PDB file of C-alpha atoms and ligand atoms in Angstrom:
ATOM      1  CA  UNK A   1      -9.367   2.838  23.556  1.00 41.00           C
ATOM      2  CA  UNK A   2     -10.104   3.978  20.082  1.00 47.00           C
ATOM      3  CA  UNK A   3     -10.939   0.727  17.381  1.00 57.00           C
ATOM      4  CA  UNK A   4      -8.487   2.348  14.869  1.00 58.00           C
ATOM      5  CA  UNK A   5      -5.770   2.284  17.663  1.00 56.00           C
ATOM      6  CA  UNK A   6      -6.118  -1.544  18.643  1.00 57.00           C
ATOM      7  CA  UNK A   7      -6.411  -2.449  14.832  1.00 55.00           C
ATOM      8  CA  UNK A   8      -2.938  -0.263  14.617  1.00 53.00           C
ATOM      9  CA  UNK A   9      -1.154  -1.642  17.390  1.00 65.00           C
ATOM     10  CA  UNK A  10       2.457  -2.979  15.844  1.00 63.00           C
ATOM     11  CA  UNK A  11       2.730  -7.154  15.776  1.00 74.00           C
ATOM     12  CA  UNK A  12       5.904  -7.067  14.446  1.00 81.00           C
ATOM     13  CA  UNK A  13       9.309  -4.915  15.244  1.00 84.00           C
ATOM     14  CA  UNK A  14       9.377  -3.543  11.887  1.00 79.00           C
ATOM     15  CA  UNK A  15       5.636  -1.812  12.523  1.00 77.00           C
ATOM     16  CA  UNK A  16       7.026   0.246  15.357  1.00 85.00           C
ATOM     17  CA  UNK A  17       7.015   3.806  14.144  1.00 89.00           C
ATOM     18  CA  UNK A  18      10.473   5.483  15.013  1.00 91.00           C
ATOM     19  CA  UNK A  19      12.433   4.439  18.290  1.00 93.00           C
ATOM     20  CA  UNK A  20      15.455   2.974  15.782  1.00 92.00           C
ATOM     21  CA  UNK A  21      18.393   3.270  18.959  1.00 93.00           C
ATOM     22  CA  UNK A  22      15.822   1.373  21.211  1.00 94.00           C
ATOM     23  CA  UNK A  23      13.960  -1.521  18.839  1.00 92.00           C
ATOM     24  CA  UNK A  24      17.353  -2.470  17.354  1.00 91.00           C
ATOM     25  CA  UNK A  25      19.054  -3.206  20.110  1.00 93.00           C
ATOM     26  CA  UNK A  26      16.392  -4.956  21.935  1.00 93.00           C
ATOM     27  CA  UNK A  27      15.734  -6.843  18.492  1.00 90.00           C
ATOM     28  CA  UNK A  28      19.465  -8.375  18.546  1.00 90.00           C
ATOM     29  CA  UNK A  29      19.747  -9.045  21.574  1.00 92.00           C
ATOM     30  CA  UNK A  30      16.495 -10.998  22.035  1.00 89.00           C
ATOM     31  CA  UNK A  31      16.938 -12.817  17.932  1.00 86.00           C
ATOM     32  CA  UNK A  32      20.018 -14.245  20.335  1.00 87.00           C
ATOM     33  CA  UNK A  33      18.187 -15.070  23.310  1.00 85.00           C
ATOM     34  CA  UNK A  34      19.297 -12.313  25.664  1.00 88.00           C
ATOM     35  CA  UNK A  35      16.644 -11.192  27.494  1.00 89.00           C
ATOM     36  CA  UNK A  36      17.409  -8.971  30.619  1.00 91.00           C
ATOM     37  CA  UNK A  37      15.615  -9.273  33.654  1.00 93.00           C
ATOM     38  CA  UNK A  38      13.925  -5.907  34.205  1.00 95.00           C
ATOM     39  CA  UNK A  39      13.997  -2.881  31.640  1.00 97.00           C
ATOM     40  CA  UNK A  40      12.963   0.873  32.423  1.00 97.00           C
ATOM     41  CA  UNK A  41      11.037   2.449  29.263  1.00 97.00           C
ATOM     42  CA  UNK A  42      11.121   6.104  29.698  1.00 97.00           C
ATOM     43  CA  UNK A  43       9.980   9.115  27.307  1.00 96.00           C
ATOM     44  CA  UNK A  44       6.848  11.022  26.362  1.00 94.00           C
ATOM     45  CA  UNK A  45       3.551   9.512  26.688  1.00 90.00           C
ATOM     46  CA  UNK A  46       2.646   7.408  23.407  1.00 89.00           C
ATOM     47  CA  UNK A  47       5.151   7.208  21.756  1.00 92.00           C
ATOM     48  CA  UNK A  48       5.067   3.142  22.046  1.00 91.00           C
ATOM     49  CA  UNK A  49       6.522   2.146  25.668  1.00 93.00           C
ATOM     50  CA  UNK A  50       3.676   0.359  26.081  1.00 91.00           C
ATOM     51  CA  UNK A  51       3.735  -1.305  22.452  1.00 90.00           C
ATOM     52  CA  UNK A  52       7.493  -2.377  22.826  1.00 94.00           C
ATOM     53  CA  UNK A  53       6.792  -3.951  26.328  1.00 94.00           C
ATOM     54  CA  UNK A  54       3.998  -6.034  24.630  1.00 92.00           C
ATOM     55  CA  UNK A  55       6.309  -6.946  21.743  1.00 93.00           C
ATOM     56  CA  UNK A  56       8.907  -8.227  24.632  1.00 94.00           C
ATOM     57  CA  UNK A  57       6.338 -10.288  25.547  1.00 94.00           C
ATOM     58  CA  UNK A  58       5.120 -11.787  22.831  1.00 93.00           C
ATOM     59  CA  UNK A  59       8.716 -12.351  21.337  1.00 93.00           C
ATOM     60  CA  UNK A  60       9.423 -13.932  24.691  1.00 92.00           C
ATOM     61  CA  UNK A  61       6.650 -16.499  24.411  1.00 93.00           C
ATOM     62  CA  UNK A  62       5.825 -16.886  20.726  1.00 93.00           C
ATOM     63  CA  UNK A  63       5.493 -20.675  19.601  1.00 93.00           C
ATOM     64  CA  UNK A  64       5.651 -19.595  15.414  1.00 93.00           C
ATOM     65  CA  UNK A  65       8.611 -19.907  13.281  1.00 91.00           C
ATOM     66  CA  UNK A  66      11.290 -17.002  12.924  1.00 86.00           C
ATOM     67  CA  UNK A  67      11.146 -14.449  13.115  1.00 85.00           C
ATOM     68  CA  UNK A  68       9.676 -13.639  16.009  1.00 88.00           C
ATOM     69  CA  UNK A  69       7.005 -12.888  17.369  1.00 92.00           C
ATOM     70  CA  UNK A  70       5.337 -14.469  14.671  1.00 90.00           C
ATOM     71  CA  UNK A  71       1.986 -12.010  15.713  1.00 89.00           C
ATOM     72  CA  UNK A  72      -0.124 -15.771  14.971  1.00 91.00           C
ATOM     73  CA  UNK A  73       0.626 -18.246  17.462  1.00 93.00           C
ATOM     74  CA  UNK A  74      -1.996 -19.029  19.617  1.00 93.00           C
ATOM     75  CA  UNK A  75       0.124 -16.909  22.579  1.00 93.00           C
ATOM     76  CA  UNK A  76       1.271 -14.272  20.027  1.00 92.00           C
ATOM     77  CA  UNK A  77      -2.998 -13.892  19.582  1.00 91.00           C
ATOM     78  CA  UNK A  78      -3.320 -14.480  23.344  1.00 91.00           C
ATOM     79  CA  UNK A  79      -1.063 -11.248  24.280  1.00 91.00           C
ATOM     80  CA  UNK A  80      -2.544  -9.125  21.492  1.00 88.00           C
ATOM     81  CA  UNK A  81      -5.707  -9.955  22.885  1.00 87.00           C
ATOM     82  CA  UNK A  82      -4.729  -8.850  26.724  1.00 87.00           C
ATOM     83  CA  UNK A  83      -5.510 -12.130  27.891  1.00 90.00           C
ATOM     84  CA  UNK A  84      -2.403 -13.856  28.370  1.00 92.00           C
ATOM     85  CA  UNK A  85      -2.252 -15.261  31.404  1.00 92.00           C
ATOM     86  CA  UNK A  86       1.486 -15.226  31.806  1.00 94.00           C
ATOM     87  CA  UNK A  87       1.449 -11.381  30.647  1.00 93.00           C
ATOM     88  CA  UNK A  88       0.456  -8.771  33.032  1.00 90.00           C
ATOM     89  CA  UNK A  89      -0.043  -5.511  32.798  1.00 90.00           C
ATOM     90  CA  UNK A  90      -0.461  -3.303  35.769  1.00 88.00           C
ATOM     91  CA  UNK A  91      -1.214  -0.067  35.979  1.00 88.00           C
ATOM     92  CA  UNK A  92       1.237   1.135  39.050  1.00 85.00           C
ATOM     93  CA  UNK A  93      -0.675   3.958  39.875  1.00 83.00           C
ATOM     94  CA  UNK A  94      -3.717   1.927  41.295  1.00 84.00           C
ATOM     95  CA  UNK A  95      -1.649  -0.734  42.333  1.00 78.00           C
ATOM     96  CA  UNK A  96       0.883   1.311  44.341  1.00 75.00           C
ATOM     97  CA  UNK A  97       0.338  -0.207  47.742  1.00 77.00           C
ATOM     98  CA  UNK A  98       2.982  -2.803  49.638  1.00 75.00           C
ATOM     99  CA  UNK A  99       0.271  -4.937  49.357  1.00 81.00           C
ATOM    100  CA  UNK A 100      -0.139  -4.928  46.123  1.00 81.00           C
ATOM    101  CA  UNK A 101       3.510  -5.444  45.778  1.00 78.00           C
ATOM    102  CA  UNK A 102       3.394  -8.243  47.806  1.00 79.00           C
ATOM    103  CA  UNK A 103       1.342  -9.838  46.368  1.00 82.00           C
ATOM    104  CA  UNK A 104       2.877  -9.926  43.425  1.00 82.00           C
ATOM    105  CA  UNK A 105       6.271 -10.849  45.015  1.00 80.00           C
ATOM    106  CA  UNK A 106       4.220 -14.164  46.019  1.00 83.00           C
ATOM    107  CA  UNK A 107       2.623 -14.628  42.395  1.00 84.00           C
ATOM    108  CA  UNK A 108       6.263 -14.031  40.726  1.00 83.00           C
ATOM    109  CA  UNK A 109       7.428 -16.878  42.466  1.00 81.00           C
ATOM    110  CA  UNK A 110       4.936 -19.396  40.818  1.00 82.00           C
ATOM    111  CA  UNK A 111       6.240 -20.848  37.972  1.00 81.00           C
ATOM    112  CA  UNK A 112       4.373 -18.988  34.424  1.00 84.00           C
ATOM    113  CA  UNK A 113       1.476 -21.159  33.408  1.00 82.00           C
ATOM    114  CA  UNK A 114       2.092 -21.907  30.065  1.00 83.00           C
ATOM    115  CA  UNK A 115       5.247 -22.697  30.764  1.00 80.00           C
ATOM    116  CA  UNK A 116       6.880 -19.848  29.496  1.00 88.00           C
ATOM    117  CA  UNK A 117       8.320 -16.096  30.894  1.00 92.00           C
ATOM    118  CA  UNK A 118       5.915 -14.288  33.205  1.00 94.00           C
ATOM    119  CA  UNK A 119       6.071 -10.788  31.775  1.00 94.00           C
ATOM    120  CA  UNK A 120       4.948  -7.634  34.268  1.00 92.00           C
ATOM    121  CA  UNK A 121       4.642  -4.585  32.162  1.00 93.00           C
ATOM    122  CA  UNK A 122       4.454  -1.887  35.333  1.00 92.00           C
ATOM    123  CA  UNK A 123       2.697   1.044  33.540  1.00 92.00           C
ATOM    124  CA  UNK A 124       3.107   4.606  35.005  1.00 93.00           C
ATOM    125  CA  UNK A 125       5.680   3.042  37.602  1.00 93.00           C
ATOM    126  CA  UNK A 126       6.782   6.378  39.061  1.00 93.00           C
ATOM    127  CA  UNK A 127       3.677   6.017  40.763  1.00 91.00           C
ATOM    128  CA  UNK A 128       4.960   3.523  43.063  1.00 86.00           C
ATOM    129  CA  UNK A 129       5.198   4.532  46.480  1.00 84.00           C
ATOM    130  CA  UNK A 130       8.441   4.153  48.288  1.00 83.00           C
ATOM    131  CA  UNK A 131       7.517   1.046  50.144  1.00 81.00           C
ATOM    132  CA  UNK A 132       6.209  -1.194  47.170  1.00 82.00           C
ATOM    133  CA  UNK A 133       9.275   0.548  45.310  1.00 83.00           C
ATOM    134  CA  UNK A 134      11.291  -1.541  48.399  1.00 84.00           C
ATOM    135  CA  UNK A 135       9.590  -4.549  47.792  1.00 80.00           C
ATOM    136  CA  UNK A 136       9.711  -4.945  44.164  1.00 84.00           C
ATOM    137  CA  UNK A 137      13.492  -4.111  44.746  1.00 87.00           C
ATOM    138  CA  UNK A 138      14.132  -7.062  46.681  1.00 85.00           C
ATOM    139  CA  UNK A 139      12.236  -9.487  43.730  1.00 86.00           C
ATOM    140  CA  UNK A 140      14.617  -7.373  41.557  1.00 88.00           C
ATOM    141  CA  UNK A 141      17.567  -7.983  43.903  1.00 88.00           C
ATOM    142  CA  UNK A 142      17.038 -12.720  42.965  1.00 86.00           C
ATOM    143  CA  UNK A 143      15.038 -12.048  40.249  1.00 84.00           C
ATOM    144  CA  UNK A 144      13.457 -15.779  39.091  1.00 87.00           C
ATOM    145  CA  UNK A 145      14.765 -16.728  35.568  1.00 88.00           C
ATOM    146  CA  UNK A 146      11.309 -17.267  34.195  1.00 90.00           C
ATOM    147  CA  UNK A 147      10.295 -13.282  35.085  1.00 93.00           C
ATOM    148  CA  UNK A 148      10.855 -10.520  33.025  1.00 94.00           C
ATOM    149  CA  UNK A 149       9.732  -6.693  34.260  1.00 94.00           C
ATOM    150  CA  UNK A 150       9.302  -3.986  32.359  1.00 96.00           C
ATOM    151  CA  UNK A 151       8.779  -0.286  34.140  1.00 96.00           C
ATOM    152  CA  UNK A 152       7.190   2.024  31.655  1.00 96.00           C
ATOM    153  CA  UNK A 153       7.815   5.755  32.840  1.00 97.00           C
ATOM    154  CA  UNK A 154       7.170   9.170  31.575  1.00 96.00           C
ATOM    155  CA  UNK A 155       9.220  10.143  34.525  1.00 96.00           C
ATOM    156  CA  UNK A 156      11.899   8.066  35.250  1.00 95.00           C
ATOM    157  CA  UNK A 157      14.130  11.179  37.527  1.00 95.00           C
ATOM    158  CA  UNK A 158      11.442   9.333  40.227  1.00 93.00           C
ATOM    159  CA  UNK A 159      12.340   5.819  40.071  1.00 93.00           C
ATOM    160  CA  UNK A 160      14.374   5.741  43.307  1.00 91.00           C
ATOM    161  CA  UNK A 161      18.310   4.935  41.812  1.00 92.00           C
ATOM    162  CA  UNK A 162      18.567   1.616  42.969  1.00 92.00           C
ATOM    163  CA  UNK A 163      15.565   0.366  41.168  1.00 93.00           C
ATOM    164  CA  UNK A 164      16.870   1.721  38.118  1.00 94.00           C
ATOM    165  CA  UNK A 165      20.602   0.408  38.704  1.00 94.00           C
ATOM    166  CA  UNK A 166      18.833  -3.113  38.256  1.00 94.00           C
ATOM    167  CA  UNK A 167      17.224  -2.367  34.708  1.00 95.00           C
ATOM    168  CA  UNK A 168      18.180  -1.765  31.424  1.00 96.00           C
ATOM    169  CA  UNK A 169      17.225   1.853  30.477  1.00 96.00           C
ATOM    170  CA  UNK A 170      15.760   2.633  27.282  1.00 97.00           C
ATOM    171  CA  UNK A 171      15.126   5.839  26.451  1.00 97.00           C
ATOM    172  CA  UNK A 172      12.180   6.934  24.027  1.00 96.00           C
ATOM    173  CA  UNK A 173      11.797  10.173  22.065  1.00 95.00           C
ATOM    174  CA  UNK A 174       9.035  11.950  20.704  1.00 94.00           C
ATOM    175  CA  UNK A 175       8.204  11.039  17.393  1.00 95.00           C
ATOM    176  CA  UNK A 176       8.719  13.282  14.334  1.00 95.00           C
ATOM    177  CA  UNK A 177       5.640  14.597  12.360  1.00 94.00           C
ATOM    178  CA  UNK A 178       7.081  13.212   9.326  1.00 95.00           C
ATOM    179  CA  UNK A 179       7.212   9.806  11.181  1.00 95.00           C
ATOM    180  CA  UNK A 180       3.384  10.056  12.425  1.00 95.00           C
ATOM    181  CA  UNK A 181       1.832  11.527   9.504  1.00 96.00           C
ATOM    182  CA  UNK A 182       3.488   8.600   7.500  1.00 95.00           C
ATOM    183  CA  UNK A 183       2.115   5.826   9.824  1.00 92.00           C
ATOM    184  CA  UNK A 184      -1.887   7.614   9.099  1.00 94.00           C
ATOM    185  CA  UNK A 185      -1.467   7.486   5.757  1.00 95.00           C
ATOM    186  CA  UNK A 186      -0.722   3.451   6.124  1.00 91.00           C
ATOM    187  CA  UNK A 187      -3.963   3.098   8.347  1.00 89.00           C
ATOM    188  CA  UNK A 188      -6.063   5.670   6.219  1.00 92.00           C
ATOM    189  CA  UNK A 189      -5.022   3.470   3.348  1.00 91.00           C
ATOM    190  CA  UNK A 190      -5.892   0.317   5.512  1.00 88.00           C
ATOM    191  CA  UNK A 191      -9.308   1.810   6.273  1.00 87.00           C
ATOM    192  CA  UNK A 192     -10.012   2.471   2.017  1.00 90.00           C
ATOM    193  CA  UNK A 193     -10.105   6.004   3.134  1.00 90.00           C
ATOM    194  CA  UNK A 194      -8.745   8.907   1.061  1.00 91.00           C
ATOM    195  CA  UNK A 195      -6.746  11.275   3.225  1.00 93.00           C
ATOM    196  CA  UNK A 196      -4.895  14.900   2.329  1.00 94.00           C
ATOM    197  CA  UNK A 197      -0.711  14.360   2.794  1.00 94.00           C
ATOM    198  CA  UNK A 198      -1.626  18.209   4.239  1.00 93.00           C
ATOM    199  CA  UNK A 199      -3.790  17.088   6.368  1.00 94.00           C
ATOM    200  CA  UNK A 200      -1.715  14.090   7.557  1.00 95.00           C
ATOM    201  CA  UNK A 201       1.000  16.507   7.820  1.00 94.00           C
ATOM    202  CA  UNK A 202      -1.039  18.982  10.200  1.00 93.00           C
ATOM    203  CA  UNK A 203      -2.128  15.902  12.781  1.00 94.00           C
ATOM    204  CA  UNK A 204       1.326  15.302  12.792  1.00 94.00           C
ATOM    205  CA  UNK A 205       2.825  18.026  13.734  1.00 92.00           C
ATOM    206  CA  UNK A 206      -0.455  18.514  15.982  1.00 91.00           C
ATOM    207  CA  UNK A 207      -0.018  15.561  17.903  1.00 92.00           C
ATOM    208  CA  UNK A 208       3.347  17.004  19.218  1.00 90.00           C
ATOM    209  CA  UNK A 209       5.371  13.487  19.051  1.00 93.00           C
ATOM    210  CA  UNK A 210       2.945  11.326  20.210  1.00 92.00           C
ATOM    211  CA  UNK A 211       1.536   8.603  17.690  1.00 91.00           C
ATOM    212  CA  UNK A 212      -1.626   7.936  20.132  1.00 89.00           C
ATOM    213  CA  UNK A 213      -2.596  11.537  19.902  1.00 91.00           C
ATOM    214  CA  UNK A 214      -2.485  11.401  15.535  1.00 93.00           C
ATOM    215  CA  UNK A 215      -4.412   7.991  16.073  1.00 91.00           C
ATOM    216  CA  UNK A 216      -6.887   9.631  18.277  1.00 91.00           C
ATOM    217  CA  UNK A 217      -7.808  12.625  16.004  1.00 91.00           C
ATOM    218  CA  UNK A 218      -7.656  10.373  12.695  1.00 92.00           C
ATOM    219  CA  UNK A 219     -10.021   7.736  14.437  1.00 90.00           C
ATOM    220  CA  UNK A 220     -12.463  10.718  15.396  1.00 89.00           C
ATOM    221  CA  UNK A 221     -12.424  12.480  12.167  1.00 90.00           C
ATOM    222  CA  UNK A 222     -12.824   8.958  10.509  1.00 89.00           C
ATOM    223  CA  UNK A 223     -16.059   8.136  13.068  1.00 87.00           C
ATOM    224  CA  UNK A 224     -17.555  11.251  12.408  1.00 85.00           C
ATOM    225  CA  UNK A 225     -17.333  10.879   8.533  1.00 86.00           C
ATOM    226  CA  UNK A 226     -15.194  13.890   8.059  1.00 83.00           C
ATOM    227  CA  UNK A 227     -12.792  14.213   4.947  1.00 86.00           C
ATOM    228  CA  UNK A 228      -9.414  13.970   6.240  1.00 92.00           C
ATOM    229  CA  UNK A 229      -8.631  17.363   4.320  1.00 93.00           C
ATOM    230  CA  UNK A 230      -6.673  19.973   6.114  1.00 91.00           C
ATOM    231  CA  UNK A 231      -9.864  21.896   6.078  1.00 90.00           C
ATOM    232  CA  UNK A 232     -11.419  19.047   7.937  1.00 90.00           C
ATOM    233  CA  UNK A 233      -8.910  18.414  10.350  1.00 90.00           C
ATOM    234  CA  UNK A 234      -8.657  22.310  11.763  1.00 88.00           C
ATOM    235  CA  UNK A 235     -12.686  22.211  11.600  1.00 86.00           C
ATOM    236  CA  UNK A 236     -12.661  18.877  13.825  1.00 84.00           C
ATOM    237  CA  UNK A 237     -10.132  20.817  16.358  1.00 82.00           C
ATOM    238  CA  UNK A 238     -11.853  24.103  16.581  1.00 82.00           C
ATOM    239  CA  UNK A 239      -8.350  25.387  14.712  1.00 79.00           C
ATOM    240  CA  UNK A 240      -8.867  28.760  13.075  1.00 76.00           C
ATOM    241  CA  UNK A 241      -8.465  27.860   9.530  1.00 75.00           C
ATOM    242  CA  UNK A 242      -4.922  28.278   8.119  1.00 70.00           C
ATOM    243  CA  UNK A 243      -5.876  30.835   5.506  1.00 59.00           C
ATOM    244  CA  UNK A 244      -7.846  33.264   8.005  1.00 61.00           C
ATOM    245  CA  UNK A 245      -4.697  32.876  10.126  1.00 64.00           C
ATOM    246  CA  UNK A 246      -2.505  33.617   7.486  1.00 67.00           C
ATOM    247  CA  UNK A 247      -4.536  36.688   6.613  1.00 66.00           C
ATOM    248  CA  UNK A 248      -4.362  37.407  10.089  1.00 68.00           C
ATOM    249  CA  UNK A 249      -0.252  37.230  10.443  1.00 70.00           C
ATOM    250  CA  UNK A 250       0.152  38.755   7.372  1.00 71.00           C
ATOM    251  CA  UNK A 251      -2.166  41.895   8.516  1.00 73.00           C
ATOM    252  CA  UNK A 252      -0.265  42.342  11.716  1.00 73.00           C
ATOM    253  CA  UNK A 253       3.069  42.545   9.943  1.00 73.00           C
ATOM    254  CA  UNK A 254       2.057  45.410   7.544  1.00 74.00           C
ATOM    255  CA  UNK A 255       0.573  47.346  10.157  1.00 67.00           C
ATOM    256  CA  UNK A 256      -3.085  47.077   9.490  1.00 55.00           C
ATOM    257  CA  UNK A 257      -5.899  46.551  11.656  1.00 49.00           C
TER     258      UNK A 257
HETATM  259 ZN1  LIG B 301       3.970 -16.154  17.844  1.00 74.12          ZN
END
């Protein structure tokens, strides 16, 4: 994972880039203490499933003052940090077996051990096979009131129907390039770096809706000292650059070879 993307990751609800119909209503409803059980993120990959799931748990847990999370607390630092002990996040994919599941049925049981929620962020969950899909249904069926899933998906149409009967679907959309181009600038500013609005604009729309992607190629560009001009950024892709293209189009429309 790219520096410039952990510095980046959101602390707060108002740093989440886009995703209005999702983070306001989760917002409310946790500011008045109703947190669901089990959710279902689904949408595009990066586009901040992952972030919102981590902002559940920290708002869930978080010691500071309002509003929360506070992004300071000593568990607010703890989750940002991946090492929460009441916060796990499991990749489903490599975790898919009835096993696995079972074991975690056994763990979910124990009481969280700082006294807070558990929190299971199940990344990738379509990858569950059928059988641990049956198991985790039955924690879902007497869910424990200190537990709180979360099922990140970028294919939900394979989370069997009864699994997702028990959560609370959100649904996440590609971002805009307007809204990704507009987050870089914030971290190119944050990093004392000078960047092009062109060129912010190009990784944007480049990144096709996903904020990881224009983190990805701004970190790289950054690393390898390259201006963040839109010059630079078609160089650091291999793009044809935009005028040679131009001349290109503009040849094939009159005719000429
Ligand atoms: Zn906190």
């Amino acid at each position: 994972m790219s520096a410039i993307y952990q510095r980046a990751r959101p602390v707060r609800w108002e740093d989440v880039v886009g995703q209005e119909h999702v983070k306001d209503v989760l917002k409310a409803a946790l500011e008045q203490g109703r947190v669901g059980h089990a959710y279902l993120f689904s949408g595009p990959r990066g586009v901040g499933k992952t972030t919102t799931a981590r902002l559940i748990a920290m708002t869930a847990n978080c010691t500071g003052p309002m509003p929360k999370p506070c992004g300071e607390c000593e568990s607010c630092l703890s989750v940002r940090a991946g090492s929460h002990p009441d916060v796990m996040e499991i990749d489903a994919a490599s975790n898919n077996s009835v096993d696995d599941v079972r074991d975690l049925r056994e763990k979910v049981g124990l009481a969280a051990m700082r006294g807070g929620k558990k929190i299971y962020i199940l990344d990738e969950a379509h990858m569950m096979s059928r059988a641990a899909f049956n198991a985790l249904l039955k924690t879902l069926e007497e869910p424990p009131g200190h537990v709180i899933f979360i099922l990140a998906t970028t294919e939900p149409e394979k989370i069997i129907p009864t699994i997702l009967s028990r959560c609370q679907h959100y649904r996440f959309r590609r971002l805009t390039p307007e809204e990704i181009a507009g987050k870089l600038a914030g971290l190119a500013q944050r990093e004392g770096v000078r960047a092009e609005g062109d060129a912010l604009q190009l990784i944007g729309r480049l990144a096709d809706g996903a904020m990881r992607d224009g983190e990805s190629l701004l970190e790289r560009m950054l690393a390898a000292g390259t201006a963040v001009t839109r010059a630079g950024v078609e160089e650091a892709l291999g793009l044809p650059p935009g005028e040679r293209v131009r001349g290109i189009a503009a040849a094939l429309v009159s005719g000429e070879k």
